[in-house]
Amino acid sequence: MIVALRAIVGDNNVLDAAEVAKRSAGAWRPDSLKAAALVRPKTTDEVSQVMRWCHAHDVSVVTQGGLTGLVHASDAASDQVILSLEHMYQIEDINPRQRTATVQAGVILQTLQEAADAHDLSFPLDLGARGSATIGGNAATNAGGNRVIRYGMTRDMVLGLEVVLADGTILSSLNHLIKNNTGYDLKHLFIGSEGTLGIITRLVLRLREKPVGQNMALVAVPNFAAMGKLLKHMDRSLGGTLSAFEAMWQSFYRLVTTAPAKGRPPIAQDYPYYVLIESQGAARESDTARFNAALESAMEQELILDAAISQSDADCHDFWSLRDDVGQSMQGGLPVVFDISLPIDAMERYTEDLARTLTAQISEHKLWIFGHLGDGNLHIVVQVKPQDYFAMRPKIEALVYQPLAAFGGSVSAEHGIGLEKKPYLSISRSETEIAIMRSIKATLDPKSILNPGKIF
Ligand code: ZN
């Protein structure tokens, strides 16, 4: 196998099992990678040749990007080949008039953000792992992040894709048009497919005009109902410039503003809910006036009890640092991290019920809740003692996931299914939906060699 793969991509670009085992499985993971080989093609044609060989020899292939996923979607077994896109990092073209970028799939998200910025444009996908996540991985998992309320998920930013299928066929669909209603939009099959239907090798992405400035506020809210009203109020008052609306429950706010966390509380810690509000616009002075007026009117309506308002870009950075300091949940125990969606009207009851059932059924634990409230997406973190982790984890999962069915919620808002949420897929998808997913998989990958066993 090693010899055959080296003949395609060159000696230096195939690692054997021993070399693979020296690599970490990812920043959030204690373990190292395993696989029969890791192959690093540089072009779509090389990916195609690798797949043709693996298809002919019934070898399974797991595609890897930046290894920042949280659901074990890119775990490989010792008889499988890892296809890493780390050498496909070319930004091939940025077209400022068409406002598109054409890139290879291994480009790091932050690298593309900076390249777009140099053209006074923006690639608005943004998430904590921006420094190591790849664009191909973002598309394969339909990544969400902090600005979905304004720009949508990765799916909404991809205009065209080039994909290598399981048998090595190259499906080139590098569309540059925003409007192109010419039959089935095949790219959407591969976006969010977690490497099970094809290997994304190149992408055409939609860029946006770069915002000139941003305004942010960290506000305290008296109750959950006020948080929902505040979202509508700010969105309406800001006329399309609202770019993030991040909720934090009191316990999470305390976690990220109390030592050993680096952050300090910009406003008192005893309110029930907090929201980080961000607006990005095109005119600094009038944007600031409008932002402050919207906050004042929210205070008059008692939707906001207290607020810290950014005075500089450094303040904005500090506010985001608080929100992003999820790593604090690793202190003093082990966190079980969830990524769920549910209608905003159901959130208060769901989270109150969850706190109650956890208290009743999980002896010692801590519960933190935060998330992208504007998108109906909550991150729930339940921390238990390290010695309880493996025993408690399935119980906690059941308590978090089972009630979602009644509320029409989703077991995965943005992280995907991978291996981790596979047992719970049926909470969010009907039997008919899963049957059609399986038939698409069988059509595109009849030997099931692409990331087998993931999702379902
Ligand atoms: Zn998130």
Coordinates of C-alpha atoms and ligand atoms in Angstrom, one line a residue:
M1 CA 0.0 0.0 0.0
I2 CA 2.7 2.5 1.1
V3 CA 4.6 1.8 -2.2
A4 CA 1.6 2.3 -4.4
L5 CA 0.6 5.5 -2.6
R6 CA 4.1 6.8 -2.8
A7 CA 4.1 6.2 -6.5
I8 CA 1.2 8.6 -6.8
V9 CA 2.1 11.5 -4.4
G10 CA 5.8 11.1 -3.8
D11 CA 7.9 9.4 -1.1
N12 CA 7.7 12.4 1.4
N13 CA 3.9 12.6 1.2
V14 CA 3.0 9.2 2.6
L15 CA 3.5 8.5 6.3
D16 CA 3.4 4.9 7.5
A17 CA 1.6 3.7 10.6
A18 CA 4.4 4.4 13.0
E19 CA 4.8 8.0 11.7
V20 CA 1.1 8.5 11.9
A21 CA 1.0 7.5 15.5
K22 CA 3.4 10.4 16.3
R23 CA 0.7 12.9 15.4
S24 CA -1.9 14.3 17.8
A25 CA -5.6 13.5 17.1
G26 CA -6.4 17.2 17.6
A27 CA -6.2 20.1 20.1
W28 CA -9.1 18.9 22.2
R29 CA -7.9 15.3 22.2
P30 CA -5.5 13.4 24.5
D31 CA -4.8 10.6 22.0
S32 CA -2.8 10.3 18.9
L33 CA -3.8 9.4 15.3
K34 CA -3.9 5.9 14.0
A35 CA -4.1 4.6 10.5
A36 CA -2.4 2.3 8.1
A37 CA -1.0 5.3 6.2
L38 CA -1.5 9.1 5.9
V39 CA -1.3 10.5 2.4
R40 CA -0.9 14.2 1.5
P41 CA -1.8 14.9 -2.1
K42 CA -1.2 18.4 -3.5
T43 CA -3.7 18.4 -6.4
T44 CA -7.2 17.2 -7.2
D45 CA -5.7 14.9 -9.7
E46 CA -3.5 13.2 -7.0
V47 CA -6.6 12.9 -4.8
S48 CA -8.4 11.2 -7.7
Q49 CA -5.5 8.7 -8.3
V50 CA -5.3 7.9 -4.6
M51 CA -9.1 7.2 -4.5
R52 CA -8.9 5.1 -7.7
W53 CA -6.2 2.9 -6.0
C54 CA -8.1 2.6 -2.7
H55 CA -11.4 1.9 -4.5
A56 CA -9.8 -0.9 -6.5
H57 CA -8.2 -2.4 -3.4
D58 CA -11.2 -1.9 -1.0
V59 CA -9.3 0.3 1.3
S60 CA -11.3 2.8 3.4
V61 CA -10.4 6.5 3.4
V62 CA -10.9 9.1 6.1
T63 CA -10.4 12.7 5.0
Q64 CA -8.9 15.1 7.5
G65 CA -8.6 18.9 7.6
G66 CA -7.6 20.8 10.7
L67 CA -8.7 18.2 13.3
T68 CA -10.8 20.8 15.2
G69 CA -14.1 18.8 15.1
L70 CA -15.8 17.8 18.3
V71 CA -17.8 14.7 17.3
H72 CA -15.2 12.2 16.2
A73 CA -16.2 12.6 12.6
S74 CA -12.6 12.2 11.3
D75 CA -11.4 9.3 13.5
A76 CA -9.6 6.6 11.5
A77 CA -9.0 2.9 12.3
S78 CA -5.6 1.2 12.0
D79 CA -6.6 -0.5 8.7
Q80 CA -7.7 2.8 7.0
V81 CA -5.9 5.5 5.1
I82 CA -6.0 9.1 6.2
L83 CA -6.2 11.5 3.3
S84 CA -5.0 14.8 4.8
L85 CA -5.5 18.0 2.7
E86 CA -2.7 19.8 4.6
H87 CA -0.7 20.3 1.4
M88 CA -3.6 21.7 -0.6
Y89 CA -3.4 25.2 0.9
Q90 CA -3.4 27.4 -2.2
I91 CA -5.6 30.5 -2.4
E92 CA -5.9 30.3 -6.2
D93 CA -7.9 33.5 -6.9
I94 CA -9.7 36.4 -5.2
N95 CA -11.9 38.3 -7.5
P96 CA -12.9 41.6 -5.9
R97 CA -15.5 42.5 -8.6
Q98 CA -17.3 39.2 -8.6
R99 CA -16.6 39.0 -4.8
T100 CA -15.5 35.4 -4.9
A101 CA -12.5 33.4 -3.7
T102 CA -11.3 30.1 -5.3
V103 CA -9.3 28.0 -2.9
Q104 CA -8.0 24.5 -2.3
A105 CA -9.7 22.7 0.6
G106 CA -6.7 22.7 3.0
V107 CA -6.6 26.5 3.3
I108 CA -6.8 27.6 6.9
L109 CA -9.9 29.7 7.7
Q110 CA -8.0 32.6 9.2
T111 CA -5.6 32.7 6.2
L112 CA -8.6 33.2 3.9
Q113 CA -10.1 35.8 6.3
E114 CA -6.8 37.7 6.1
A115 CA -6.5 37.4 2.3
A116 CA -10.1 38.7 1.8
D117 CA -9.3 41.5 4.2
A118 CA -6.4 42.6 2.1
H119 CA -8.9 43.2 -0.8
D120 CA -11.2 45.2 1.5
L121 CA -13.6 42.2 1.5
S122 CA -14.6 39.7 4.2
F123 CA -15.1 36.0 4.4
P124 CA -17.6 36.2 7.3
L125 CA -17.4 32.6 8.6
D126 CA -15.8 32.9 12.1
L127 CA -15.3 30.5 14.9
G128 CA -12.9 29.8 17.8
A129 CA -10.8 27.3 15.8
R130 CA -10.2 29.8 13.0
G131 CA -6.4 29.4 13.3
S132 CA -6.4 25.7 12.5
A133 CA -9.7 24.7 10.9
T134 CA -9.6 24.3 7.1
I135 CA -12.1 25.6 4.6
G136 CA -12.7 22.1 3.3
G137 CA -13.4 20.9 6.8
N138 CA -15.7 23.8 7.4
A139 CA -17.7 22.9 4.3
A140 CA -17.7 19.1 4.9
T141 CA -19.2 19.8 8.4
N142 CA -21.3 22.9 7.4
A143 CA -19.6 24.9 10.2
G144 CA -21.7 27.6 11.9
G145 CA -20.0 29.9 14.4
N146 CA -20.6 33.4 15.7
R147 CA -22.1 35.3 12.8
V148 CA -24.7 32.9 11.5
I149 CA -27.5 35.3 12.4
R150 CA -26.3 37.6 9.7
Y151 CA -24.5 35.5 7.1
G152 CA -25.8 32.0 7.6
M153 CA -23.8 28.7 7.9
T154 CA -20.9 27.7 5.7
R155 CA -23.5 26.3 3.3
D156 CA -24.7 29.8 2.6
M157 CA -21.1 31.0 1.6
V158 CA -20.2 28.2 -0.9
L159 CA -21.0 28.9 -4.5
G160 CA -19.2 26.0 -6.1
L161 CA -17.3 22.8 -5.2
E162 CA -14.9 20.4 -6.7
V163 CA -15.2 16.9 -5.2
V164 CA -13.5 13.6 -5.7
L165 CA -15.9 10.6 -5.4
A166 CA -15.1 7.3 -3.9
D167 CA -14.1 5.7 -7.2
G168 CA -11.8 8.6 -8.1
T169 CA -14.3 10.4 -10.4
I170 CA -13.7 14.2 -10.3
L171 CA -17.0 16.1 -10.0
S172 CA -16.2 19.7 -10.9
S173 CA -18.9 22.1 -10.0
L174 CA -16.9 25.3 -9.5
N175 CA -19.9 27.7 -10.0
H176 CA -19.1 31.4 -9.5
L177 CA -22.7 32.6 -9.8
I178 CA -25.0 33.6 -6.9
K179 CA -28.1 32.6 -8.9
N180 CA -27.9 29.4 -10.9
N181 CA -31.1 27.4 -10.8
T182 CA -30.1 24.6 -13.3
G183 CA -31.3 21.4 -11.8
Y184 CA -30.2 19.7 -8.6
D185 CA -27.7 21.8 -6.7
L186 CA -25.2 19.0 -6.1
K187 CA -22.8 20.9 -3.9
H188 CA -25.3 20.8 -1.1
L189 CA -25.0 17.0 -1.0
F190 CA -21.4 17.2 0.0
I191 CA -21.7 20.2 2.4
G192 CA -22.3 18.8 5.8
S193 CA -21.7 15.2 4.6
E194 CA -18.7 14.8 7.0
G195 CA -16.5 13.1 4.4
T196 CA -19.0 10.3 3.7
L197 CA -20.0 11.1 0.1
G198 CA -16.9 12.6 -1.4
I199 CA -13.6 14.5 -0.8
I200 CA -14.0 18.3 -1.2
T201 CA -10.8 19.5 -3.0
R202 CA -11.5 23.0 -4.2
L203 CA -14.2 25.6 -3.4
V204 CA -15.6 28.8 -4.8
L205 CA -16.7 31.0 -1.9
R206 CA -18.8 34.1 -1.7
L207 CA -17.1 37.1 -0.2
R208 CA -18.8 40.2 1.3
E209 CA -17.9 43.8 1.6
K210 CA -15.7 44.4 4.7
P211 CA -17.5 46.2 7.5
V212 CA -15.9 49.5 8.4
G213 CA -16.4 49.3 12.1
Q214 CA -18.1 47.4 14.9
N215 CA -20.0 48.2 18.0
M216 CA -20.4 45.8 20.9
A217 CA -22.2 45.7 24.2
L218 CA -22.3 43.2 27.0
V219 CA -25.7 43.6 28.7
A220 CA -27.5 42.1 31.6
V221 CA -31.1 41.0 31.1
P222 CA -33.8 40.5 33.8
N223 CA -35.3 37.2 32.5
F224 CA -35.5 34.9 29.6
A225 CA -38.5 36.5 28.0
A226 CA -36.6 39.8 27.9
M227 CA -33.8 38.1 26.1
G228 CA -36.1 37.1 23.2
K229 CA -37.6 40.5 23.1
L230 CA -34.2 42.2 23.1
L231 CA -33.1 40.1 20.1
K232 CA -36.1 41.3 18.1
H233 CA -35.7 44.9 19.3
M234 CA -32.0 45.0 18.4
D235 CA -32.4 43.3 15.0
R236 CA -35.2 45.7 14.1
S237 CA -33.5 48.9 15.4
L238 CA -30.1 48.1 13.8
G239 CA -31.5 47.7 10.3
G240 CA -29.5 44.7 9.2
T241 CA -26.2 45.3 10.9
L242 CA -26.7 43.0 13.9
S243 CA -23.9 40.4 13.5
A244 CA -23.9 38.4 16.7
F245 CA -26.3 37.9 19.6
E246 CA -24.6 35.6 22.1
A247 CA -26.4 34.6 25.3
M248 CA -24.7 33.6 28.5
W249 CA -26.5 32.1 31.5
Q250 CA -25.3 33.5 34.9
S251 CA -23.2 30.4 35.8
F252 CA -21.3 30.6 32.5
Y253 CA -20.7 34.4 32.9
R254 CA -19.3 33.8 36.4
L255 CA -17.1 31.0 35.1
V256 CA -15.4 33.2 32.4
T257 CA -15.1 36.3 34.6
T258 CA -13.7 34.8 37.8
A259 CA -10.2 33.5 38.4
P260 CA -8.6 31.3 37.3
A261 CA -10.2 32.7 34.1
K262 CA -8.2 35.8 32.8
G263 CA -11.4 37.8 32.2
R264 CA -12.9 40.2 34.8
P265 CA -16.6 41.1 34.9
P266 CA -17.4 44.2 32.9
I267 CA -20.8 44.3 34.8
A268 CA -21.9 42.7 38.1
Q269 CA -22.2 38.9 38.2
D270 CA -25.6 38.5 39.8
Y271 CA -28.0 39.0 36.9
P272 CA -29.7 35.8 35.5
Y273 CA -28.7 36.3 31.9
Y274 CA -26.2 38.2 29.8
V275 CA -26.0 38.9 26.1
L276 CA -23.0 39.9 24.0
I277 CA -24.4 42.0 21.1
E278 CA -22.3 42.9 18.1
S279 CA -23.2 45.2 15.2
Q280 CA -20.9 45.7 12.1
G281 CA -21.7 48.6 9.8
A282 CA -20.3 50.9 7.1
A283 CA -20.2 54.3 8.9
R284 CA -18.5 54.5 12.3
E285 CA -20.2 57.6 13.7
S286 CA -23.8 57.0 12.6
D287 CA -23.5 53.3 13.4
T288 CA -22.4 54.1 16.9
A289 CA -25.2 56.6 17.4
R290 CA -27.8 54.1 16.2
F291 CA -26.3 51.3 18.3
N292 CA -26.4 53.4 21.5
A293 CA -29.9 54.7 20.7
A294 CA -31.1 51.1 20.4
L295 CA -29.5 50.1 23.7
E296 CA -31.0 53.2 25.4
S297 CA -34.5 52.4 24.2
A298 CA -34.0 48.7 25.4
M299 CA -33.1 50.1 28.8
E300 CA -36.2 52.3 28.9
Q301 CA -38.3 49.2 28.1
E302 CA -36.4 47.4 30.9
L303 CA -35.1 44.7 28.5
I304 CA -31.6 45.6 29.7
L305 CA -30.7 46.2 33.4
D306 CA -27.0 47.1 33.0
A307 CA -24.6 47.4 30.1
A308 CA -20.9 47.7 29.3
I309 CA -20.4 49.3 25.9
S310 CA -17.2 49.0 23.8
Q311 CA -15.2 52.1 23.4
S312 CA -12.5 50.6 21.1
D313 CA -11.6 47.6 19.0
A314 CA -9.6 46.4 22.0
D315 CA -12.8 46.3 24.1
C316 CA -14.6 44.3 21.4
H317 CA -11.7 41.8 21.4
D318 CA -11.9 41.5 25.3
F319 CA -15.7 40.9 25.1
W320 CA -15.2 38.1 22.6
S321 CA -12.4 36.7 24.8
L322 CA -14.9 36.2 27.6
R323 CA -17.4 34.5 25.4
D324 CA -14.7 32.3 23.8
D325 CA -13.1 31.2 27.1
V326 CA -15.0 27.8 27.1
G327 CA -11.7 26.1 28.1
Q328 CA -12.4 27.2 31.7
S329 CA -14.8 24.3 31.8
M330 CA -11.8 22.0 31.9
Q331 CA -10.8 23.3 35.4
G332 CA -11.6 21.0 38.3
G333 CA -13.3 18.3 36.3
L334 CA -14.2 16.9 32.8
P335 CA -16.8 18.6 30.6
V336 CA -19.4 16.9 28.5
V337 CA -20.1 19.4 25.7
F338 CA -23.3 19.7 23.8
D339 CA -24.4 21.6 20.8
I340 CA -28.2 21.6 20.4
S341 CA -30.9 23.7 18.6
L342 CA -34.4 24.4 19.6
P343 CA -37.1 27.0 19.1
I344 CA -36.5 30.1 21.2
D345 CA -39.9 29.8 22.8
A346 CA -39.0 26.4 24.1
M347 CA -35.5 27.3 25.5
E348 CA -36.5 28.5 29.0
R349 CA -38.6 25.5 29.8
Y350 CA -36.0 23.1 28.3
T351 CA -33.1 24.5 30.2
E352 CA -35.0 24.7 33.5
D353 CA -36.2 21.1 33.1
L354 CA -32.6 20.0 32.3
A355 CA -31.2 21.7 35.4
R356 CA -33.8 19.9 37.5
T357 CA -33.3 16.5 36.0
L358 CA -29.5 16.8 36.2
T359 CA -29.8 17.7 39.9
A360 CA -32.1 14.8 40.5
Q361 CA -30.1 12.2 38.6
I362 CA -26.4 13.2 38.4
S363 CA -25.0 13.6 41.9
E364 CA -22.1 15.9 41.6
H365 CA -21.9 18.2 38.5
K366 CA -21.7 21.8 37.2
L367 CA -23.9 23.1 34.4
W368 CA -23.0 26.0 32.1
I369 CA -25.1 27.3 29.3
F370 CA -24.3 29.8 26.5
G371 CA -24.8 30.0 22.8
H372 CA -25.9 31.7 19.6
L373 CA -29.3 32.7 20.8
G374 CA -30.1 34.5 17.6
D375 CA -29.8 31.1 15.7
G376 CA -31.6 29.0 18.4
N377 CA -28.3 27.2 19.1
L378 CA -27.3 26.5 22.7
H379 CA -24.0 25.0 23.9
I380 CA -24.5 23.1 27.2
V381 CA -21.6 22.0 29.2
V382 CA -22.0 19.5 32.1
Q383 CA -18.9 19.0 34.1
V384 CA -18.4 15.9 36.3
K385 CA -15.5 14.6 38.3
P386 CA -12.9 12.8 36.2
Q387 CA -13.5 9.5 37.9
D388 CA -17.3 9.7 37.1
Y389 CA -16.9 10.8 33.4
F390 CA -17.3 7.5 31.6
A391 CA -20.1 6.2 33.8
M392 CA -22.0 9.5 33.8
R393 CA -21.6 10.5 30.2
P394 CA -24.3 8.2 28.6
K395 CA -26.8 9.2 31.4
I396 CA -26.1 12.9 30.8
E397 CA -26.5 12.5 27.0
A398 CA -29.8 10.9 27.5
L399 CA -31.0 13.7 29.8
V400 CA -29.9 16.4 27.3
Y401 CA -31.1 14.7 24.0
Q402 CA -34.3 12.9 24.9
P403 CA -36.4 16.0 25.7
L404 CA -35.4 17.6 22.4
A405 CA -37.8 15.5 20.4
A406 CA -40.9 16.9 22.1
F407 CA -39.7 20.5 21.4
G408 CA -38.8 19.8 17.8
G409 CA -35.1 20.4 18.6
S410 CA -31.9 19.1 17.0
V411 CA -29.2 17.0 18.6
S412 CA -26.6 18.9 16.6
A413 CA -26.9 22.6 15.7
E414 CA -23.4 23.0 14.2
H415 CA -20.9 20.3 15.3
G416 CA -22.3 17.5 13.2
I417 CA -23.0 13.8 14.0
G418 CA -19.7 11.9 13.5
L419 CA -19.5 8.9 15.8
E420 CA -20.6 10.8 18.9
K421 CA -24.2 11.6 18.1
K422 CA -24.9 8.6 15.9
P423 CA -27.1 6.9 18.5
Y424 CA -29.3 10.0 18.7
L425 CA -29.7 10.8 15.0
S426 CA -33.3 9.5 15.1
I427 CA -34.3 12.2 17.6
S428 CA -33.8 14.8 14.9
R429 CA -34.4 12.8 11.7
S430 CA -37.3 10.6 10.6
E431 CA -36.9 7.0 9.4
T432 CA -37.7 8.2 5.9
E433 CA -35.1 10.9 6.0
I434 CA -32.4 8.5 7.2
A435 CA -33.4 5.9 4.6
I436 CA -32.9 8.5 1.8
M437 CA -29.6 9.5 3.3
R438 CA -28.5 5.8 3.2
S439 CA -29.6 5.4 -0.5
I440 CA -27.6 8.5 -1.5
K441 CA -24.6 7.1 0.3
A442 CA -25.1 3.7 -1.5
T443 CA -25.3 5.5 -4.9
L444 CA -22.2 7.7 -4.5
D445 CA -20.1 5.2 -2.5
P446 CA -21.4 1.7 -3.1
K447 CA -18.4 0.0 -1.5
S448 CA -18.7 2.3 1.5
I449 CA -15.0 3.2 1.6
L450 CA -15.4 6.9 2.4
N451 CA -15.4 7.6 6.2
P452 CA -17.5 4.4 6.8
G453 CA -19.6 4.1 9.9
K454 CA -20.0 7.9 10.5
I455 CA -23.4 9.7 10.8
F456 CA -25.5 6.5 10.6
Ligands
ZN1 ZN -20.9 27.5 18.6

